[in-house]
Tab-separated table of C-alpha atoms and ligand atoms in Angstrom:
chain	number	residue	atom	x	y	z
A	1375	MET	CA	-123.060	-118.525	70.181
A	1376	LYS	CA	-119.734	-119.007	68.484
A	1377	ASN	CA	-116.625	-119.829	70.502
A	1378	ILE	CA	-113.910	-117.283	69.722
A	1379	LYS	CA	-111.254	-119.933	70.365
A	1380	GLU	CA	-112.401	-121.939	67.326
A	1381	TYR	CA	-110.639	-119.516	64.997
A	1382	ASN	CA	-107.049	-119.247	63.915
A	1383	LEU	CA	-105.812	-115.738	63.204
A	1384	ASP	CA	-106.604	-115.736	59.473
A	1385	GLU	CA	-110.112	-116.981	60.166
A	1386	LEU	CA	-110.611	-114.376	62.851
A	1387	GLN	CA	-109.646	-111.752	60.286
A	1388	GLU	CA	-112.429	-113.043	58.058
A	1389	GLU	CA	-114.807	-112.889	61.011
A	1390	MET	CA	-113.904	-109.269	61.711
A	1391	LEU	CA	-114.363	-108.283	58.075
A	1392	ALA	CA	-117.753	-109.996	58.095
A	1393	LEU	CA	-118.665	-107.957	61.172
A	1394	GLY	CA	-117.735	-104.793	59.294
A	1395	GLU	CA	-114.608	-104.303	61.378
A	1396	LYS	CA	-111.028	-103.669	60.345
A	1397	LYS	CA	-108.898	-106.727	59.721
A	1398	TYR	CA	-106.209	-105.718	62.239
A	1399	ARG	CA	-108.713	-106.053	65.085
A	1400	ALA	CA	-108.333	-109.824	64.746
A	1401	GLU	CA	-104.654	-109.666	65.648
A	1402	GLN	CA	-105.418	-107.505	68.678
A	1403	ILE	CA	-108.033	-109.980	69.875
A	1404	PHE	CA	-105.791	-112.962	69.158
A	1405	LYS	CA	-103.028	-111.406	71.264
A	1406	TRP	CA	-105.381	-110.678	74.143
A	1407	ILE	CA	-106.491	-114.280	74.196
A	1408	TYR	CA	-103.252	-116.150	73.585
A	1409	VAL	CA	-100.513	-113.779	74.743
A	1410	GLU	CA	-102.151	-111.783	77.533
A	1411	LYS	CA	-104.433	-114.719	78.318
A	1412	ILE	CA	-107.331	-112.586	79.448
A	1413	LYS	CA	-110.698	-114.177	80.137
A	1414	GLU	CA	-113.215	-111.455	79.306
A	1415	PHE	CA	-113.870	-109.273	76.279
A	1416	ASP	CA	-113.989	-106.286	78.628
A	1417	GLU	CA	-110.306	-106.734	79.350
A	1418	MET	CA	-109.478	-106.003	75.690
A	1419	THR	CA	-108.815	-102.384	76.497
A	1420	ASN	CA	-107.539	-101.319	73.091
A	1421	LEU	CA	-110.926	-102.121	71.559
A	1422	SER	CA	-113.767	-99.646	71.780
A	1423	ILE	CA	-116.586	-100.393	74.184
A	1424	GLU	CA	-118.925	-100.701	71.175
A	1425	LEU	CA	-116.736	-103.361	69.613
A	1426	ARG	CA	-116.440	-105.260	72.889
A	1427	GLU	CA	-120.226	-105.273	73.168
A	1428	LYS	CA	-120.531	-106.492	69.598
A	1429	LEU	CA	-118.067	-109.295	70.294
A	1430	LYS	CA	-119.935	-110.312	73.437
A	1431	LYS	CA	-123.103	-110.658	71.375
A	1432	GLU	CA	-121.419	-112.817	68.726
A	1433	TYR	CA	-118.968	-114.948	70.667
A	1434	THR	CA	-118.266	-116.666	73.950
A	1435	MET	CA	-114.791	-116.935	75.430
A	1436	CYS	CA	-115.499	-120.559	76.398
A	1437	ASN	CA	-113.543	-120.350	79.657
A	1438	PHE	CA	-113.568	-123.803	81.190
A	1439	LYS	CA	-114.434	-123.981	84.864
A	1440	ILE	CA	-112.092	-126.020	87.028
A	1441	LEU	CA	-114.334	-128.521	88.791
A	1442	LYS	CA	-111.489	-130.154	90.589
A	1443	LYS	CA	-107.721	-129.931	90.748
A	1444	GLN	CA	-105.521	-132.534	92.337
A	1445	GLU	CA	-101.801	-132.415	92.872
A	1446	ALA	CA	-99.655	-135.513	93.135
A	1447	SER	CA	-96.604	-135.874	95.331
A	1448	ASP	CA	-94.400	-135.587	92.220
A	1449	GLY	CA	-95.971	-132.244	91.246
A	1450	THR	CA	-98.264	-133.641	88.541
A	1451	LYS	CA	-101.569	-131.791	88.459
A	1452	LYS	CA	-104.822	-133.238	87.246
A	1453	TYR	CA	-107.598	-130.913	86.194
A	1454	LEU	CA	-111.215	-131.822	85.833
A	1455	PHE	CA	-112.818	-129.237	83.579
A	1456	ASP	CA	-116.432	-128.389	83.036
A	1457	VAL	CA	-116.683	-128.006	79.271
A	1458	LEU	CA	-119.772	-125.855	79.754
A	1459	ASP	CA	-122.394	-128.294	78.449
A	1460	GLY	CA	-122.614	-130.419	81.579
A	1461	ASN	CA	-119.794	-132.714	80.536
A	1462	ALA	CA	-116.397	-132.998	82.135
A	1463	ILE	CA	-112.958	-133.818	80.742
A	1464	GLU	CA	-109.522	-134.137	82.241
A	1465	SER	CA	-106.142	-132.702	81.421
A	1466	VAL	CA	-102.909	-133.499	83.211
A	1467	LEU	CA	-99.904	-131.247	83.697
A	1468	MET	CA	-96.549	-132.933	84.185
A	1469	GLU	CA	-93.195	-131.430	85.078
A	1470	TYR	CA	-90.164	-132.725	83.273
A	1471	HIS	CA	-86.636	-131.359	83.350
A	1472	HIS	CA	-87.196	-129.929	79.858
A	1473	GLY	CA	-90.362	-128.069	80.845
A	1474	LYS	CA	-94.042	-128.451	81.454
A	1475	THR	CA	-96.042	-130.956	79.432
A	1476	ILE	CA	-99.802	-131.070	79.209
A	1477	CYS	CA	-101.681	-134.227	78.360
A	1478	VAL	CA	-104.896	-133.174	76.648
A	1479	SER	CA	-108.133	-134.982	75.916
A	1480	SER	CA	-109.514	-135.065	72.395
A	1481	GLN	CA	-112.966	-136.538	73.039
A	1482	ILE	CA	-115.498	-136.917	75.831
A	1483	GLY	CA	-115.220	-140.658	76.209
A	1484	CYS	CA	-113.665	-143.000	73.651
A	1485	LYS	CA	-114.959	-145.520	71.126
A	1486	MET	CA	-111.845	-147.660	70.879
A	1487	GLY	CA	-112.610	-150.015	73.767
A	1488	CYS	CA	-109.020	-150.969	74.685
A	1489	LYS	CA	-109.388	-153.516	77.456
A	1490	PHE	CA	-106.723	-152.069	79.738
A	1491	CYS	CA	-107.795	-148.424	79.506
A	1492	ALA	CA	-109.955	-146.604	82.040
A	1493	SER	CA	-111.813	-144.750	79.291
A	1494	THR	CA	-113.366	-148.030	78.223
A	1495	GLY	CA	-116.752	-148.752	79.695
A	1496	ILE	CA	-117.656	-145.093	79.863
A	1497	LYS	CA	-120.134	-143.901	77.314
A	1498	PHE	CA	-118.731	-142.017	74.362
A	1499	ILE	CA	-120.418	-138.640	74.326
A	1500	ARG	CA	-118.829	-136.540	71.612
A	1501	SER	CA	-115.622	-135.268	70.111
A	1502	LEU	CA	-114.204	-132.029	71.442
A	1503	THR	CA	-114.206	-129.007	69.184
A	1504	CYS	CA	-110.881	-127.476	68.250
A	1505	GLY	CA	-111.555	-124.555	70.603
A	1506	GLU	CA	-112.139	-126.969	73.468
A	1507	ILE	CA	-108.816	-128.657	72.802
A	1508	VAL	CA	-107.024	-125.296	72.719
A	1509	GLU	CA	-108.865	-124.166	75.864
A	1510	GLN	CA	-107.328	-126.987	77.921
A	1511	VAL	CA	-103.869	-125.543	77.292
A	1512	LEU	CA	-104.986	-121.982	77.935
A	1513	ALA	CA	-106.900	-122.796	81.111
A	1514	VAL	CA	-103.927	-124.622	82.608
A	1515	GLU	CA	-101.504	-121.833	81.635
A	1516	GLN	CA	-103.869	-119.332	83.240
A	1517	ASP	CA	-104.072	-121.419	86.383
A	1518	ILE	CA	-100.318	-121.918	86.834
A	1519	GLY	CA	-99.294	-118.502	85.495
A	1520	ASP	CA	-96.588	-120.116	83.417
A	1521	LYS	CA	-95.975	-121.384	79.904
A	1522	ILE	CA	-96.477	-124.934	78.792
A	1523	SER	CA	-93.780	-126.164	76.468
A	1524	ASN	CA	-95.055	-129.545	75.308
A	1525	ILE	CA	-98.414	-131.058	74.450
A	1526	VAL	CA	-99.277	-134.717	74.216
A	1527	PHE	CA	-102.595	-135.965	72.842
A	1528	MET	CA	-102.708	-138.846	75.281
A	1529	GLY	CA	-105.676	-137.938	77.451
A	1530	ILE	CA	-109.192	-139.223	76.978
A	1531	GLY	CA	-110.224	-140.089	73.439
A	1532	GLU	CA	-108.712	-141.172	70.157
A	1533	PRO	CA	-107.265	-138.087	68.459
A	1534	PHE	CA	-107.451	-139.668	64.990
A	1535	ASP	CA	-111.172	-140.274	65.540
A	1536	ASN	CA	-111.437	-136.477	65.791
A	1537	TYR	CA	-108.886	-135.772	63.101
A	1538	GLU	CA	-109.986	-132.427	61.663
A	1539	ASN	CA	-110.483	-130.732	65.033
A	1540	VAL	CA	-107.161	-132.012	66.346
A	1541	MET	CA	-105.360	-130.689	63.237
A	1542	ARG	CA	-107.083	-127.326	63.551
A	1543	ALA	CA	-106.197	-127.120	67.249
A	1544	ILE	CA	-102.549	-127.867	66.481
A	1545	LYS	CA	-102.456	-125.025	63.974
A	1546	ILE	CA	-103.881	-122.579	66.521
A	1547	LEU	CA	-101.481	-123.796	69.230
A	1548	ASN	CA	-98.619	-123.395	66.726
A	1549	ASN	CA	-99.429	-119.824	65.760
A	1550	GLN	CA	-96.383	-117.659	66.416
A	1551	LYS	CA	-98.597	-114.713	67.222
A	1552	GLY	CA	-100.367	-116.762	69.871
A	1553	LEU	CA	-99.243	-119.586	72.143
A	1554	ASN	CA	-96.415	-120.391	69.739
A	1555	ILE	CA	-95.974	-124.022	70.737
A	1556	GLY	CA	-93.911	-125.584	67.962
A	1557	ALA	CA	-95.131	-128.723	66.230
A	1558	ARG	CA	-91.934	-130.463	67.329
A	1559	HIS	CA	-93.230	-130.078	70.891
A	1560	ILE	CA	-96.534	-131.773	70.142
A	1561	SER	CA	-97.120	-135.535	70.163
A	1562	ILE	CA	-100.165	-137.373	68.931
A	1563	SER	CA	-100.886	-140.875	70.077
A	1564	THR	CA	-103.166	-143.205	68.160
A	1565	SER	CA	-104.465	-146.678	68.791
A	1566	GLY	CA	-103.912	-147.306	65.082
A	1567	LEU	CA	-106.550	-145.799	62.816
A	1568	VAL	CA	-104.658	-146.736	59.682
A	1569	PRO	CA	-106.276	-144.405	57.091
A	1570	MET	CA	-105.596	-141.436	59.366
A	1571	ILE	CA	-101.926	-142.398	59.707
A	1572	TYR	CA	-101.613	-142.058	55.916
A	1573	LYS	CA	-103.459	-138.769	56.018
A	1574	PHE	CA	-101.297	-137.493	58.857
A	1575	ALA	CA	-98.126	-138.497	57.003
A	1576	ASP	CA	-99.230	-136.395	54.060
A	1577	GLU	CA	-99.676	-133.309	56.272
A	1578	GLU	CA	-95.906	-133.334	56.759
A	1579	LEU	CA	-96.214	-131.742	60.182
A	1580	GLN	CA	-93.280	-131.795	62.556
A	1581	CYS	CA	-95.349	-133.364	65.358
A	1582	THR	CA	-94.282	-136.669	66.871
A	1583	LEU	CA	-96.460	-139.669	66.089
A	1584	SER	CA	-96.909	-142.303	68.775
A	1585	ILE	CA	-98.513	-145.632	68.006
A	1586	SER	CA	-100.101	-147.679	70.765
A	1587	LEU	CA	-98.829	-151.087	69.748
A	1588	HIS	CA	-98.850	-153.119	72.994
A	1589	ALA	CA	-98.613	-156.537	71.331
A	1590	THR	CA	-96.732	-158.146	68.483
A	1591	ASN	CA	-99.228	-160.589	67.067
A	1592	ASP	CA	-102.823	-160.140	65.968
A	1593	GLU	CA	-104.278	-162.618	68.414
A	1594	LYS	CA	-102.864	-160.850	71.438
A	1595	ARG	CA	-103.376	-157.347	70.117
A	1596	SER	CA	-107.001	-157.967	69.147
A	1597	LYS	CA	-107.696	-159.172	72.675
A	1598	MET	CA	-106.250	-155.986	74.139
A	1599	MET	CA	-107.372	-153.560	71.451
A	1600	PRO	CA	-110.525	-154.225	69.366
A	1601	ILE	CA	-109.307	-151.741	66.744
A	1602	ASN	CA	-106.871	-154.473	65.679
A	1603	ASN	CA	-109.805	-156.393	64.207
A	1604	ARG	CA	-110.317	-153.497	61.838
A	1605	TYR	CA	-106.689	-152.717	61.072
A	1606	ASN	CA	-104.317	-155.538	61.858
A	1607	ILE	CA	-100.625	-155.323	62.691
A	1608	GLU	CA	-99.523	-155.872	59.095
A	1609	GLU	CA	-101.654	-152.976	57.840
A	1610	LEU	CA	-100.565	-150.848	60.779
A	1611	MET	CA	-96.881	-151.464	60.108
A	1612	LYS	CA	-97.355	-150.681	56.433
A	1613	ALA	CA	-98.884	-147.330	57.346
A	1614	CYS	CA	-96.087	-146.641	59.843
A	1615	LYS	CA	-93.457	-147.362	57.198
A	1616	TYR	CA	-95.210	-145.001	54.810
A	1617	TYR	CA	-95.216	-142.306	57.519
A	1618	ILE	CA	-91.500	-142.722	58.173
A	1619	GLU	CA	-90.670	-142.688	54.467
A	1620	LYS	CA	-92.799	-139.626	53.827
A	1621	THR	CA	-91.708	-137.546	56.841
A	1622	ASN	CA	-88.323	-139.009	57.690
A	1623	LYS	CA	-89.477	-138.817	61.280
A	1624	ARG	CA	-89.072	-141.379	63.998
A	1625	ILE	CA	-92.199	-143.109	65.300
A	1626	SER	CA	-92.608	-143.755	68.981
A	1627	PHE	CA	-94.225	-147.126	69.684
A	1628	GLU	CA	-95.981	-147.427	73.018
A	1629	TYR	CA	-95.929	-150.798	74.641
A	1630	ALA	CA	-97.718	-151.222	77.961
A	1631	LEU	CA	-96.295	-154.180	79.794
A	1632	ALA	CA	-98.821	-156.446	81.490
A	1633	LYS	CA	-97.715	-159.361	83.620
A	1634	ASP	CA	-97.919	-162.773	81.945
A	1635	ASN	CA	-99.509	-161.218	78.893
A	1636	ASN	CA	-96.994	-159.427	76.726
A	1637	ASP	CA	-93.929	-159.094	78.920
A	1638	ASN	CA	-91.770	-162.131	78.396
A	1639	LEU	CA	-88.615	-162.408	76.348
A	1640	ASN	CA	-90.438	-164.120	73.540
A	1641	ASP	CA	-92.614	-161.006	73.167
A	1642	ALA	CA	-89.475	-158.881	73.173
A	1643	LYS	CA	-88.016	-161.093	70.448
A	1644	GLU	CA	-91.148	-160.713	68.316
A	1645	LEU	CA	-91.061	-156.981	68.860
A	1646	VAL	CA	-87.486	-156.796	67.615
A	1647	LYS	CA	-88.493	-158.746	64.523
A	1648	LEU	CA	-91.433	-156.454	63.882
A	1649	LEU	CA	-89.550	-153.185	64.279
A	1650	LYS	CA	-86.091	-154.098	63.025
A	1651	GLY	CA	-84.729	-151.489	60.650
A	1652	MET	CA	-87.508	-148.982	61.274
A	1653	LEU	CA	-86.768	-145.417	62.347
A	1654	CYS	CA	-88.396	-145.752	65.750
A	1655	HIS	CA	-88.243	-145.749	69.485
A	1656	VAL	CA	-90.117	-147.924	71.958
A	1657	ASN	CA	-91.726	-146.382	74.978
A	1658	LEU	CA	-92.339	-149.061	77.580
A	1659	ILE	CA	-95.187	-148.234	79.934
A	1660	PRO	CA	-95.662	-150.200	83.129
A	1661	ILE	CA	-99.384	-150.902	82.721
A	1662	ASN	CA	-101.650	-149.281	85.276
A	1663	LYS	CA	-104.210	-151.662	86.568
A	1664	ILE	CA	-107.693	-150.252	86.231
A	1665	GLU	CA	-110.665	-151.161	88.352
A	1666	ASN	CA	-111.965	-154.601	87.361
A	1667	GLY	CA	-109.252	-154.812	84.725
A	1668	ASP	CA	-107.618	-158.099	83.790
A	1669	TYR	CA	-104.192	-156.696	83.161
A	1670	VAL	CA	-101.713	-156.085	85.941
A	1671	LYS	CA	-98.328	-154.434	85.923
A	1672	SER	CA	-95.244	-156.456	85.086
A	1673	THR	CA	-92.597	-156.789	87.737
A	1674	ASN	CA	-89.824	-154.197	87.647
A	1675	GLU	CA	-87.398	-156.971	86.932
A	1676	ASN	CA	-89.319	-158.045	83.818
A	1677	ILE	CA	-89.700	-154.468	82.619
A	1678	ILE	CA	-85.954	-153.893	82.853
A	1679	LYS	CA	-85.167	-157.234	81.201
A	1680	PHE	CA	-87.562	-156.377	78.375
A	1681	ARG	CA	-85.953	-152.983	77.842
A	1682	ASP	CA	-82.446	-154.391	77.962
A	1683	TYR	CA	-83.304	-157.073	75.424
A	1684	LEU	CA	-84.640	-154.474	72.989
A	1685	ASN	CA	-81.659	-152.193	73.459
A	1686	ALA	CA	-79.205	-155.061	73.032
A	1687	ASN	CA	-80.923	-155.971	69.780
A	1688	GLY	CA	-80.879	-152.636	68.063
A	1689	ILE	CA	-84.219	-151.190	69.164
A	1690	VAL	CA	-83.990	-148.041	71.266
A	1691	ALA	CA	-86.303	-148.453	74.227
A	1692	THR	CA	-86.962	-146.442	77.349
A	1693	ILE	CA	-89.270	-146.961	80.307
A	1694	ARG	CA	-91.798	-144.216	80.811
A	1695	ARG	CA	-91.694	-142.597	84.220
A	1696	GLU	CA	-94.945	-143.033	86.046
A	1697	LEU	CA	-96.161	-139.594	87.001
A	1698	GLY	CA	-99.239	-138.768	88.999
A	1699	SER	CA	-100.140	-142.331	89.906
A	1700	ASP	CA	-101.261	-141.340	93.419
A	1701	ILE	CA	-103.980	-139.099	91.941
A	1702	ASP	CA	-105.076	-141.502	89.193
A	1703	ALA	CA	-103.498	-139.265	86.606
A	1704	ALA	CA	-101.260	-141.944	85.151
A	1705	CYS	CA	-101.757	-143.425	81.694
A	1706	GLY	CA	-105.237	-144.638	81.007
A	1707	GLN	CA	-106.609	-143.701	84.411
A	1708	LEU	CA	-108.422	-140.560	83.457
A	1709	ARG	CA	-112.067	-139.762	83.972
A	1710	ARG	CA	-113.581	-142.977	85.250
A	1711	LYS	CA	-113.156	-142.100	88.937
A	1712	SER	CA	-114.239	-138.515	88.619
A	1713	LEU	CA	-117.492	-139.618	87.064
A	1714	LYS	CA	-118.285	-141.866	89.956
A	1715	GLU	CA	-117.579	-139.333	92.644
B	410	SAH	N1	-106.346	-143.135	72.061
B	410	SAH	C1	-104.957	-142.800	71.961
B	410	SAH	C2	-104.469	-141.828	73.001
B	410	SAH	C3	-104.925	-141.989	74.432
B	410	SAH	S1	-104.191	-143.174	75.453
B	410	SAH	C4	-104.126	-144.053	71.958
B	410	SAH	O1	-104.669	-145.127	72.150
B	410	SAH	O2	-102.936	-143.984	71.693
B	410	SAH	C5	-102.503	-142.750	75.667
B	410	SAH	C6	-101.619	-143.972	75.908
B	410	SAH	O3	-101.878	-144.575	77.192
B	410	SAH	C7	-101.840	-145.067	74.877
B	410	SAH	O4	-100.622	-145.632	74.483
B	410	SAH	C8	-102.641	-146.065	75.657
B	410	SAH	O5	-102.577	-147.337	75.085
B	410	SAH	C9	-102.011	-145.970	77.028
B	410	SAH	N2	-102.807	-146.536	78.106
B	410	SAH	C10	-104.143	-146.556	78.221
B	410	SAH	N3	-104.504	-147.183	79.352
B	410	SAH	C11	-103.375	-147.554	79.972
B	410	SAH	C12	-103.096	-148.227	81.197
B	410	SAH	N4	-104.065	-148.649	81.999
B	410	SAH	N5	-101.805	-148.417	81.520
B	410	SAH	C13	-100.813	-147.980	80.710
B	410	SAH	N6	-101.014	-147.339	79.554
B	410	SAH	C14	-102.280	-147.146	79.186
């Protein structure tokens, strides 16, 4: 059966016409799903019973089941969802002063193999469909009874390895007649799939692009992130410069600081050299040690020194707040534990 959440409004109009229904039915359905946030076709009370029955035969609502929900002491909530085919994914809801942010997954598992990330070592199963990406936002909004204002594609998976579905999901999430989450409030993070960075630049979307950089030379980066063997730092920077030129938007570079690996002042110096003059921002992440992982968190003192060096040398850098660490909801910690339990 088809998932009704795979369709943007214009596509749903086509679907209704194909079913021999009036086009305006699509807008009614779209509003029930994304504005009223109902879960069953039978709740669409302005549709005839016949039409509701017809819809039930054609489509599912794809309502994720919450397998587990954990709340951290800082209010961060981690959801483990049953995606209805026996697989599970996680989404994390974080509270910031500017609103609620959801961190969504784009794939079940990940192929990138970054050495410091908890998604590594777990089998890649498949990419999520666009409806399954959208459903994470809807399911959390339904659960909390409130609106989510920001979305980050920083959960499990590599969003640019599921490019088309991620783009389609963004367009549905954007729709003003639906959830109406503006592109400016959506961030996509990539480990550096260079051809997709060019493609994304050409979309000229208002989303924020984050690049997981983590090291300043190929030797170090390849050790941490195998993707660097495919697209090295020089190629990555070239793509980033193209993106900035094309969109005039600032890139956010993520740099996870690991003790005695990439956190000394020499690394900071190299980072300044690499990013000098670029329209960008550096997001420093205290690395979260994963089970059996080689990388451990830098000392607070080193993290602050690193940030101060960047700021003093013309690179805007901030340290990312660690949310949800007591429930394993912090960066890179998703999924592994839940699978073992
Ligand atoms: N695949 C995408 C998005 C998912 S990861 C990407 O690589 O960008 C989101 C961010 O968390 C990335 O910057 C990633 O490098 C970082 N991350 C992963 N594991 C981490 C860990 N153990 N500690 C800190 N950051 C981590």
